[in-house]
Coordinates of C-alpha atoms and ligand atoms in Angstrom, one line a residue:
M1 CA -35.0 -23.8 35.2
R2 CA -34.5 -24.5 38.9
C3 CA -36.5 -22.9 41.6
S4 CA -34.0 -20.8 43.5
S5 CA -35.4 -21.5 46.9
V6 CA -35.2 -25.3 46.5
V7 CA -31.9 -26.6 48.0
G8 CA -30.3 -29.9 48.3
G9 CA -32.2 -32.3 46.0
S10 CA -33.6 -32.6 42.5
A11 CA -36.9 -31.0 41.9
A12 CA -38.3 -34.4 41.0
A13 CA -37.2 -36.0 44.2
L14 CA -38.8 -33.2 46.3
W15 CA -42.0 -33.4 44.2
L16 CA -42.2 -37.1 44.9
G17 CA -41.6 -36.5 48.6
L18 CA -38.3 -38.4 48.5
A19 CA -35.5 -37.5 50.9
A20 CA -33.7 -34.5 49.4
A21 CA -30.3 -36.0 50.5
A22 CA -30.8 -39.2 48.5
P23 CA -27.8 -39.7 46.2
H24 CA -28.4 -38.6 42.6
K25 CA -27.6 -41.4 40.1
H26 CA -27.1 -40.5 36.5
R27 CA -26.3 -43.2 34.0
A28 CA -22.7 -42.8 32.8
P29 CA -22.5 -42.5 29.0
D30 CA -20.3 -44.7 26.9
Y31 CA -16.9 -43.1 26.2
V32 CA -14.8 -43.7 23.1
V33 CA -11.0 -43.8 23.4
S34 CA -8.9 -42.3 20.6
K35 CA -5.4 -43.6 21.1
Q36 CA -4.2 -41.7 18.0
R37 CA -5.4 -38.4 19.4
A38 CA -4.2 -39.1 22.9
D39 CA -0.8 -40.0 21.6
A40 CA -0.6 -36.8 19.6
V41 CA -1.2 -34.8 22.8
K42 CA 1.6 -36.9 24.5
E43 CA 3.9 -35.9 21.6
A44 CA 3.1 -32.2 22.3
F45 CA 3.7 -32.7 26.0
Q46 CA 7.1 -34.4 25.4
F47 CA 8.1 -31.8 22.9
S48 CA 7.4 -28.9 25.2
W49 CA 8.8 -30.7 28.2
D50 CA 12.1 -31.4 26.3
G51 CA 12.3 -27.7 25.4
Y52 CA 11.7 -26.6 28.9
Y53 CA 14.1 -29.1 30.4
R54 CA 16.9 -28.2 28.0
Y55 CA 16.6 -24.4 28.1
A56 CA 14.7 -23.4 31.3
F57 CA 14.7 -26.0 34.0
P58 CA 14.8 -25.5 36.9
H59 CA 13.6 -22.0 36.3
D60 CA 9.9 -21.3 36.1
S61 CA 9.0 -20.8 32.4
L62 CA 10.4 -21.4 29.0
R63 CA 10.7 -18.6 26.4
P64 CA 10.5 -20.9 23.4
V65 CA 11.4 -18.5 20.6
T66 CA 14.7 -17.4 22.1
N67 CA 15.4 -20.6 24.2
R68 CA 15.6 -18.5 27.3
Y69 CA 13.8 -18.8 30.7
A70 CA 11.8 -16.6 33.0
D71 CA 11.4 -16.8 36.8
D72 CA 7.9 -15.4 36.9
R73 CA 6.7 -17.6 39.8
N74 CA 9.5 -17.1 42.4
G75 CA 12.0 -19.4 40.7
W76 CA 10.9 -22.6 42.3
G77 CA 10.5 -24.4 38.9
A78 CA 6.8 -23.6 38.3
S79 CA 6.6 -25.5 35.0
A80 CA 8.1 -28.6 36.5
V81 CA 5.8 -28.7 39.5
D82 CA 2.8 -27.8 37.3
A83 CA 3.7 -30.6 34.8
L84 CA 3.9 -33.4 37.4
S85 CA 0.3 -34.3 37.7
T86 CA 0.0 -34.2 33.9
A87 CA 3.1 -36.4 33.5
L88 CA 1.5 -38.9 35.9
V89 CA -1.9 -38.9 34.1
L90 CA -0.2 -39.2 30.7
E91 CA 2.1 -41.9 32.1
E92 CA 5.2 -40.1 30.9
W93 CA 7.4 -42.0 33.3
D94 CA 10.8 -40.5 32.3
V95 CA 9.4 -37.0 32.9
V96 CA 7.8 -38.1 36.2
D97 CA 11.2 -39.3 37.3
Q98 CA 12.9 -36.1 36.4
I99 CA 10.4 -34.0 38.3
L100 CA 10.3 -36.3 41.3
E101 CA 14.1 -36.1 41.6
Y102 CA 13.8 -32.3 41.5
I103 CA 11.0 -31.7 44.1
P104 CA 13.1 -32.5 47.2
T105 CA 15.7 -29.9 46.1
I106 CA 13.3 -26.9 45.9
N107 CA 14.1 -24.2 48.5
F108 CA 10.6 -23.0 49.4
D109 CA 12.1 -20.8 52.1
N110 CA 13.8 -18.4 49.7
T111 CA 12.8 -16.1 46.9
T112 CA 13.8 -12.6 46.0
T113 CA 10.5 -11.6 44.3
E114 CA 7.0 -10.9 45.5
V115 CA 4.9 -14.1 46.3
S116 CA 1.3 -14.4 45.2
L117 CA -0.6 -16.5 47.8
F118 CA -3.2 -17.5 45.1
E119 CA -0.7 -18.4 42.3
T120 CA 1.5 -20.2 44.7
T121 CA -1.4 -22.2 46.1
I122 CA -3.0 -23.2 42.8
R123 CA 0.2 -24.0 40.9
Y124 CA 2.8 -25.2 43.5
L125 CA 0.7 -26.4 46.5
G126 CA -2.0 -27.8 44.2
G127 CA 0.6 -29.5 42.0
L128 CA 2.3 -31.1 45.0
V129 CA -0.8 -32.3 46.8
S130 CA -2.3 -33.6 43.6
A131 CA 0.9 -35.6 42.7
Y132 CA 0.8 -37.1 46.2
D133 CA -2.8 -38.0 45.8
I134 CA -2.4 -39.6 42.4
I135 CA 0.6 -41.6 43.4
N136 CA -1.2 -42.8 46.6
S137 CA -4.4 -43.7 44.9
P138 CA -5.1 -47.5 45.1
R139 CA -5.1 -48.1 41.3
H140 CA -1.9 -46.3 40.6
N141 CA 1.1 -48.5 39.9
L142 CA 3.8 -46.2 41.1
K143 CA 4.2 -47.6 44.6
R144 CA 7.9 -48.0 43.9
I145 CA 8.4 -44.3 44.4
S146 CA 10.1 -43.6 47.7
E147 CA 10.2 -39.8 47.3
V148 CA 6.4 -39.7 47.8
E149 CA 6.5 -38.5 51.5
T150 CA 8.9 -35.8 50.5
I151 CA 6.2 -34.3 48.2
L152 CA 4.0 -33.8 51.2
T153 CA 6.8 -32.5 53.3
Q154 CA 7.5 -29.9 50.7
A155 CA 3.9 -28.9 50.4
K156 CA 3.7 -28.4 54.1
R157 CA 6.9 -26.4 54.2
L158 CA 5.5 -24.1 51.5
A159 CA 2.2 -23.7 53.2
D160 CA 4.0 -23.0 56.5
N161 CA 5.8 -20.1 54.8
L162 CA 2.6 -18.8 53.3
K163 CA 0.6 -18.9 56.5
V164 CA 1.7 -15.4 57.5
A165 CA -0.7 -14.1 54.8
F166 CA -3.6 -14.8 57.1
D167 CA -2.3 -12.8 60.1
T168 CA -4.7 -9.9 59.5
P169 CA -7.4 -8.4 61.8
S170 CA -10.1 -10.3 59.9
G171 CA -8.3 -13.4 58.8
V172 CA -8.8 -12.4 55.2
P173 CA -5.3 -13.0 53.8
D174 CA -3.0 -10.5 52.1
N175 CA -2.4 -12.0 48.6
S176 CA 1.0 -10.4 48.3
L177 CA 3.9 -11.6 50.4
Y178 CA 7.7 -11.5 50.6
F179 CA 9.9 -14.2 52.0
N180 CA 13.3 -14.2 53.8
P181 CA 11.6 -14.0 56.3
P182 CA 8.0 -14.5 55.2
R183 CA 5.9 -11.3 55.7
Q184 CA 2.9 -9.5 54.2
K185 CA 3.3 -6.7 51.6
G186 CA 0.7 -4.6 53.4
S187 CA -2.4 -4.7 51.1
T188 CA -5.7 -3.2 52.4
T189 CA -8.0 -5.4 50.2
N190 CA -8.0 -8.8 48.5
G191 CA -10.3 -10.1 45.8
I192 CA -12.8 -13.0 46.0
A193 CA -11.0 -15.2 43.6
T194 CA -7.7 -14.9 45.4
I195 CA -9.5 -15.4 48.8
G196 CA -11.8 -18.1 47.7
T197 CA -9.5 -20.3 45.6
L198 CA -7.4 -21.6 48.5
V199 CA -9.9 -23.7 50.3
L200 CA -9.6 -26.9 48.4
E201 CA -5.8 -27.1 48.4
W202 CA -5.4 -26.0 52.1
T203 CA -8.2 -28.2 53.3
R204 CA -6.7 -31.2 51.5
L205 CA -3.3 -30.4 53.1
S206 CA -4.9 -30.5 56.6
D207 CA -6.7 -33.7 55.8
L208 CA -3.4 -35.3 54.6
T209 CA -1.3 -34.1 57.5
D210 CA -3.8 -34.3 60.3
D211 CA -3.1 -30.7 61.1
T212 CA -6.3 -28.7 61.1
E213 CA -4.6 -25.3 61.0
Y214 CA -4.4 -24.9 57.2
A215 CA -8.1 -25.7 56.8
E216 CA -9.1 -23.3 59.6
L217 CA -7.2 -20.4 58.1
V218 CA -8.8 -20.7 54.6
Q219 CA -12.2 -21.5 55.9
K220 CA -12.2 -18.5 58.2
A221 CA -11.3 -16.3 55.2
E222 CA -14.0 -17.9 53.1
S223 CA -16.6 -17.3 55.8
Y224 CA -16.7 -13.6 54.7
L225 CA -17.5 -14.7 51.2
L226 CA -20.2 -17.1 52.3
H227 CA -21.8 -14.3 54.4
P228 CA -21.1 -11.2 52.5
K229 CA -21.5 -7.8 54.2
P230 CA -22.6 -5.1 53.7
A231 CA -25.5 -5.5 51.2
L232 CA -23.6 -3.8 48.4
G233 CA -21.3 -6.8 48.3
E234 CA -24.1 -9.1 47.0
P235 CA -26.0 -7.3 44.2
F236 CA -27.8 -10.5 43.2
P237 CA -28.4 -13.5 45.5
G238 CA -25.1 -15.5 45.6
L239 CA -23.4 -13.1 43.1
L240 CA -20.8 -10.9 44.8
G241 CA -18.6 -7.9 44.4
T242 CA -14.9 -8.3 44.0
N243 CA -12.8 -6.6 46.8
V244 CA -12.9 -7.3 50.5
Q245 CA -11.1 -5.3 53.3
L246 CA -8.4 -7.1 55.3
K247 CA -9.2 -5.1 58.4
D248 CA -12.8 -6.4 58.8
G249 CA -13.8 -8.7 55.9
Q250 CA -16.3 -6.2 54.5
F251 CA -16.9 -5.8 50.8
V252 CA -15.9 -2.4 49.2
D253 CA -17.7 -2.9 45.9
G254 CA -20.5 -4.7 44.1
N255 CA -18.8 -5.3 40.8
G256 CA -18.4 -8.8 39.6
G257 CA -18.6 -11.5 37.0
W258 CA -17.5 -15.1 36.2
G259 CA -14.2 -13.8 34.8
G260 CA -10.7 -13.0 36.1
G261 CA -10.6 -11.8 39.8
T262 CA -13.8 -13.5 40.8
D263 CA -14.2 -16.7 38.7
S264 CA -12.7 -19.5 40.8
F265 CA -14.5 -18.4 44.0
Y266 CA -17.7 -19.7 42.3
E267 CA -15.9 -22.7 40.8
Y268 CA -14.7 -23.9 44.2
L269 CA -18.2 -23.7 45.9
I270 CA -19.5 -26.7 44.1
K271 CA -16.0 -28.4 44.1
M272 CA -15.8 -28.3 47.9
Y273 CA -19.2 -30.0 48.1
I274 CA -17.8 -32.7 45.8
Y275 CA -14.6 -32.9 47.9
D276 CA -16.7 -33.6 51.1
P277 CA -20.5 -33.3 51.0
A278 CA -20.6 -33.8 54.8
R279 CA -18.5 -30.7 55.6
F280 CA -19.4 -28.3 52.7
E281 CA -23.2 -28.2 52.3
E282 CA -23.2 -24.5 52.9
Y283 CA -20.8 -24.1 50.0
R284 CA -23.2 -26.1 47.8
D285 CA -26.1 -23.8 48.8
R286 CA -24.1 -20.7 47.9
W287 CA -23.2 -22.3 44.5
I288 CA -26.9 -22.9 43.9
A289 CA -27.7 -19.3 44.7
A290 CA -25.0 -18.1 42.3
A291 CA -26.0 -20.4 39.6
D292 CA -29.7 -19.6 39.8
S293 CA -29.0 -15.8 39.8
S294 CA -26.7 -16.3 36.8
I295 CA -29.4 -18.1 34.9
N296 CA -32.1 -15.5 36.0
Y297 CA -30.1 -12.3 35.6
L298 CA -26.9 -12.7 33.6
A299 CA -27.8 -14.9 30.7
S300 CA -27.5 -12.8 27.6
H301 CA -27.9 -13.4 23.8
P302 CA -26.2 -11.3 21.2
T303 CA -28.3 -9.3 18.7
T304 CA -26.8 -10.9 15.7
R305 CA -26.7 -14.5 17.0
P306 CA -29.6 -14.7 19.5
E307 CA -29.2 -18.4 19.7
L308 CA -25.8 -18.0 21.5
T309 CA -25.6 -17.6 25.3
F310 CA -23.0 -15.7 27.2
L311 CA -22.9 -14.5 30.8
A312 CA -22.8 -10.7 31.4
L313 CA -20.7 -8.9 34.0
W314 CA -22.3 -6.7 36.7
R315 CA -21.6 -3.2 38.2
G316 CA -24.0 -3.4 41.1
R317 CA -27.2 -4.5 39.4
E318 CA -26.3 -2.9 36.0
L319 CA -24.9 -5.4 33.4
R320 CA -22.0 -5.1 31.0
F321 CA -21.9 -7.3 28.0
S322 CA -18.4 -8.5 27.9
S323 CA -16.7 -11.8 28.8
Q324 CA -13.3 -13.5 28.7
H325 CA -11.5 -16.7 27.7
L326 CA -11.0 -17.1 31.5
A327 CA -14.8 -17.1 32.0
C328 CA -15.3 -20.0 29.6
F329 CA -14.7 -22.5 32.5
D330 CA -18.3 -21.5 33.4
G331 CA -19.9 -24.1 31.0
G332 CA -17.9 -26.9 32.6
N333 CA -18.7 -25.7 36.1
F334 CA -22.4 -25.6 35.5
I335 CA -22.2 -29.1 34.0
L336 CA -20.3 -30.3 37.0
G337 CA -22.9 -28.7 39.3
G338 CA -25.7 -30.3 37.3
L339 CA -24.2 -33.8 37.5
T340 CA -23.5 -33.4 41.2
L341 CA -26.9 -32.1 42.2
G342 CA -28.9 -34.2 39.7
E343 CA -30.2 -31.0 38.1
Q344 CA -30.4 -31.3 34.3
A345 CA -31.3 -27.6 34.1
Y346 CA -27.8 -26.7 35.2
T347 CA -26.2 -29.2 32.8
D348 CA -28.3 -27.8 29.9
F349 CA -27.4 -24.3 30.8
G350 CA -23.7 -25.3 31.0
L351 CA -23.9 -26.9 27.6
A352 CA -25.4 -23.7 26.1
L353 CA -22.4 -21.7 27.6
V354 CA -20.1 -24.3 26.0
D355 CA -21.7 -23.6 22.6
G356 CA -21.1 -19.9 23.1
C357 CA -17.4 -20.4 23.9
H358 CA -17.0 -22.8 21.0
E359 CA -18.2 -20.0 18.7
T360 CA -15.4 -17.7 20.0
Y361 CA -12.9 -20.3 18.7
T362 CA -14.5 -21.3 15.3
S363 CA -15.1 -17.6 14.3
T364 CA -11.5 -16.4 14.3
A365 CA -8.8 -16.8 11.6
T366 CA -6.7 -19.1 13.8
G367 CA -9.6 -21.1 15.2
I368 CA -8.5 -20.0 18.7
G369 CA -10.6 -17.8 20.9
P370 CA -9.6 -14.3 22.1
E371 CA -8.7 -13.2 25.6
I372 CA -11.7 -10.7 25.9
F373 CA -14.8 -10.2 23.8
S374 CA -18.1 -8.2 23.8
W375 CA -21.5 -8.3 22.3
Q376 CA -24.7 -6.3 22.2
D377 CA -27.5 -7.8 24.2
S378 CA -30.6 -8.5 22.2
E379 CA -33.2 -8.2 25.1
R380 CA -32.1 -5.0 26.8
P381 CA -32.4 -1.4 25.3
L382 CA -30.0 -1.1 22.4
N383 CA -27.4 1.6 22.4
A384 CA -27.9 2.3 26.1
S385 CA -24.6 3.4 27.6
N386 CA -24.1 -0.2 28.9
N387 CA -25.2 -1.9 25.7
P388 CA -23.4 -0.2 22.8
P389 CA -23.0 -1.6 19.2
P390 CA -19.5 -2.8 18.1
P391 CA -16.9 -0.5 16.7
E392 CA -17.4 0.0 13.0
D393 CA -14.4 -2.0 11.9
Q394 CA -15.8 -5.1 13.7
Q395 CA -19.4 -4.8 12.5
A396 CA -19.0 -7.4 9.8
F397 CA -17.2 -9.8 12.2
Y398 CA -20.0 -9.2 14.8
D399 CA -22.8 -9.8 12.2
E400 CA -21.3 -13.2 11.5
S401 CA -20.0 -14.3 14.9
G402 CA -22.2 -12.8 17.6
F403 CA -19.3 -11.2 19.5
W404 CA -16.5 -8.8 18.8
I405 CA -12.9 -9.0 20.0
T406 CA -11.8 -6.5 22.6
S407 CA -8.5 -8.1 23.5
S408 CA -7.1 -10.4 20.8
N409 CA -4.2 -12.3 22.4
Y410 CA -4.2 -16.0 23.5
V411 CA -1.9 -17.0 26.3
L412 CA -2.3 -20.8 26.2
R413 CA -5.4 -20.8 28.4
P414 CA -7.3 -24.0 29.0
E415 CA -10.9 -22.9 29.8
V416 CA -12.6 -23.7 26.5
I417 CA -11.1 -27.1 26.2
E418 CA -11.7 -27.7 29.9
S419 CA -15.4 -27.1 29.4
Y420 CA -15.5 -29.4 26.3
Y421 CA -14.1 -32.1 28.6
Y422 CA -16.9 -31.7 31.1
A423 CA -19.5 -31.6 28.3
Y424 CA -18.1 -34.8 26.9
R425 CA -18.0 -36.6 30.3
A426 CA -21.6 -35.5 30.9
T427 CA -23.0 -36.5 27.5
G428 CA -20.7 -38.9 25.8
D429 CA -21.4 -36.9 22.6
P430 CA -18.3 -37.3 20.3
K431 CA -18.9 -33.8 19.0
Y432 CA -17.1 -32.4 22.1
Q433 CA -14.1 -34.7 21.4
D434 CA -14.0 -33.3 17.9
W435 CA -14.2 -29.7 19.2
A436 CA -11.3 -30.4 21.6
W437 CA -9.2 -32.1 18.9
D438 CA -9.9 -29.2 16.5
A439 CA -8.9 -26.6 19.1
F440 CA -5.8 -28.6 20.0
Q441 CA -4.7 -28.9 16.4
R442 CA -5.2 -25.1 15.8
I443 CA -3.2 -24.3 18.9
N444 CA -0.5 -26.7 17.7
E445 CA -0.4 -25.1 14.3
T446 CA -0.4 -21.5 15.6
C447 CA 1.5 -21.5 18.9
R448 CA 4.2 -24.2 18.4
V449 CA 7.4 -22.4 17.8
G450 CA 11.1 -23.0 18.5
S451 CA 11.5 -25.2 21.6
G452 CA 7.8 -25.1 22.8
Y453 CA 4.5 -23.3 22.5
S454 CA 4.1 -19.6 22.9
S455 CA 1.4 -17.0 23.7
I456 CA 0.3 -15.2 20.5
K457 CA -0.8 -11.6 20.0
D458 CA -3.8 -11.9 17.6
V459 CA -6.1 -14.9 17.3
N460 CA -7.7 -13.2 14.3
A461 CA -4.5 -12.9 12.2
P462 CA -3.9 -16.1 10.2
D463 CA -0.4 -16.6 11.7
G464 CA -1.4 -15.5 15.2
G465 CA 0.0 -12.0 14.8
G466 CA 3.4 -12.7 16.4
F467 CA 4.7 -14.5 19.4
D468 CA 5.1 -13.2 23.0
D469 CA 7.9 -15.7 23.5
F470 CA 6.4 -17.1 26.7
Q471 CA 5.0 -20.5 27.7
E472 CA 2.9 -20.3 30.8
S473 CA 3.3 -23.2 33.2
F474 CA -0.5 -23.9 33.0
W475 CA 0.1 -25.1 29.4
F476 CA 1.5 -28.2 31.1
A477 CA -0.9 -28.4 34.0
E478 CA -4.2 -27.7 32.1
V479 CA -4.3 -27.5 28.3
L480 CA -2.3 -30.7 27.8
K481 CA -4.1 -32.6 30.5
Y482 CA -7.7 -31.8 29.4
S483 CA -6.7 -32.2 25.7
Y484 CA -5.5 -35.7 26.6
L485 CA -8.2 -36.8 29.1
I486 CA -11.1 -36.2 26.6
H487 CA -9.6 -38.9 24.3
A488 CA -8.0 -41.2 26.9
E489 CA -9.0 -44.4 28.6
D490 CA -11.1 -44.3 31.8
A491 CA -9.1 -43.8 35.0
P492 CA -9.8 -42.9 38.6
W493 CA -9.2 -39.2 37.9
Q494 CA -11.5 -39.0 35.0
V495 CA -14.6 -36.9 35.8
K496 CA -17.6 -39.2 36.3
A497 CA -21.2 -38.5 35.2
D498 CA -22.8 -40.7 37.9
N499 CA -21.6 -38.9 41.0
T500 CA -18.9 -41.3 41.8
N501 CA -16.0 -38.9 41.4
E502 CA -12.8 -40.0 43.2
F503 CA -11.0 -36.8 42.3
V504 CA -12.0 -33.1 41.9
Y505 CA -9.8 -30.7 39.9
N506 CA -8.4 -27.6 41.4
T507 CA -8.5 -24.5 39.2
E508 CA -5.1 -25.4 37.8
A509 CA -6.4 -28.8 36.7
H510 CA -4.6 -30.7 39.4
P511 CA -6.8 -33.6 40.4
I512 CA -7.3 -33.7 44.2
R513 CA -8.5 -36.9 45.8
V514 CA -12.0 -36.4 47.4
A515 CA -12.2 -36.8 51.1
G516 CA -12.8 -40.3 52.5
K517 CA -11.5 -42.1 49.4
N518 CA -8.0 -42.6 50.7
Ligands
NAG1 C1 18.3 -17.0 48.7 O1 18.4 -16.4 47.4 C2 19.4 -15.4 47.2 C3 19.2 -14.8 45.9 O2 19.1 -15.7 44.9 C4 20.7 -16.1 47.4 O3 21.7 -15.2 47.3 C5 20.8 -16.8 48.7 O4 22.0 -17.6 48.8 C6 19.6 -17.7 48.9 N1 19.6 -18.3 50.2 C7 19.4 -19.6 50.5 C8 19.4 -20.0 51.9 O5 19.3 -20.4 49.6
NAG2 C1 -27.4 2.0 17.4 O1 -26.3 2.7 17.0 C2 -25.8 2.3 15.7 C3 -24.5 3.0 15.4 O2 -24.2 4.0 16.3 C4 -26.9 2.6 14.7 O3 -26.5 2.2 13.4 C5 -28.2 1.9 15.1 O4 -29.2 2.2 14.2 C6 -28.6 2.2 16.5 N1 -29.7 1.3 16.9 C7 -30.8 1.8 17.5 C8 -31.8 0.8 17.8 O5 -30.9 3.0 17.8
NAG3 C1 1.8 -30.6 15.9 O1 2.8 -30.0 15.2 C2 3.9 -30.8 14.8 C3 4.9 -30.0 14.1 O2 4.4 -29.3 13.1 C4 3.4 -32.0 14.0 O3 4.5 -32.9 13.8 C5 2.3 -32.7 14.8 O4 1.8 -33.8 14.1 C6 1.2 -31.8 15.2 N1 0.2 -32.4 16.1 C7 -1.1 -32.3 15.9 C8 -2.0 -32.9 16.9 O5 -1.6 -31.7 14.9

């Protein structure tokens, strides 16, 4: 385990008196390509794209059971924009052409429904900036595309409409907006995930357009998360509460976790350092504080399977033993931090978290993990009000699996396969490819229906317990991309184990080119 006061270099380097800033070199493992598996993922991409294009395009999302559409992301074609970076990575050129033809026609000035600053940033802005970066990367062979500058123009137009969100007394944005004309909804607080998951996309936009305003807006907002006040907002060093006031940037609670509402704030701290180590050292230091506190205070082992590791939630300094599919990105994020900082302890802890999330898949009837799960911690007082046993009807499941299901649906989320991907890139261990392939086959068996893939109601019913008739746009952006990359040939956007990353992934799995590599 890492000493929490050591910052900026491997323990070994400091011990030897070496410069803490020396680059950390890992040897990259050998990777094995499986063309057959990669092609099977392409088949799934093409199948769901065809269904979307036929029945839903240019609306946001496909309802695959009834062949209808939904405009759940302001009607700008969320699935098309979210699919573009994946189509580029999979080299699905016909789909790339269809989406590139569409992008210039999107009217980002107009929508009739409420706009989420966060969702719009990670899906649309991230998707556009990533496509621009991939197409412009030196080893890409798409130079023929003339529409490429339009992608950036559209990204800028969208961000210009979103900018009004930051016009608050503190600069902490209102996450909820309306357009025509752009204006705030009037929220009084915002959460740390929706404040802290803008900084990569907006900083990149500034760097690409030579207009510093976008970066300044998001970094000002982030400053309240890097220096949380008052003390209740930081119950453990680096681990924060959730809600922050727009009027003064002060925290109003000390309740948090690595799950929904807070998760990607932590994720982006280390990713900003990868994006530009010169500008984002402070973000790295805050990631280290959060990671060390997580290892020291949150690591938890279930009574029935004490070899498994999950991360608890906190209410102030009191823990709750519950986690989510969303939180399963944590293993991958610890591994990425370990590789970046040359700290094997973070990588090892991340691999343990990956094992725990793997168990949430292999234990259910479908082989897919649930949305929310709980366990009883083996090291804290049993049956305390914050550490209860499972409900009776889940006792047998808990005895075997080490967790019980508190919300049983699966909405085509990527986080477990995403963390397998980082585990594979760090270790080269083919077991992670097999885990990803197994998960992908199970999702294909259970969720493929009608013209695409659908959210299901119950991962522990053999047939998935029924369909919600909804295909989230992140199915294209994330699940299909990570499922493909783990079996695919090396490429500039593949995660590197030796600290030579040319791209860093936003939380929607859109690869963003790291600063100074263009
Ligand atoms: C904006 O959207 C509304 C509702 O769909 C539509 O009536 C209007 O024509 C649109 N305006 C523009 C400029 O596209
Ligand atoms: C905790 O509660 C369960 C069920 O309520 C009971 O079976 C078990 O013996 C209790 N354990 C302890 C250590 O008190
Ligand atoms: C996915 O399901 C389809 C339809 O059942 C099948 O043809 C295809 O081979 C499956 N792919 C994988 C990877 O299992």
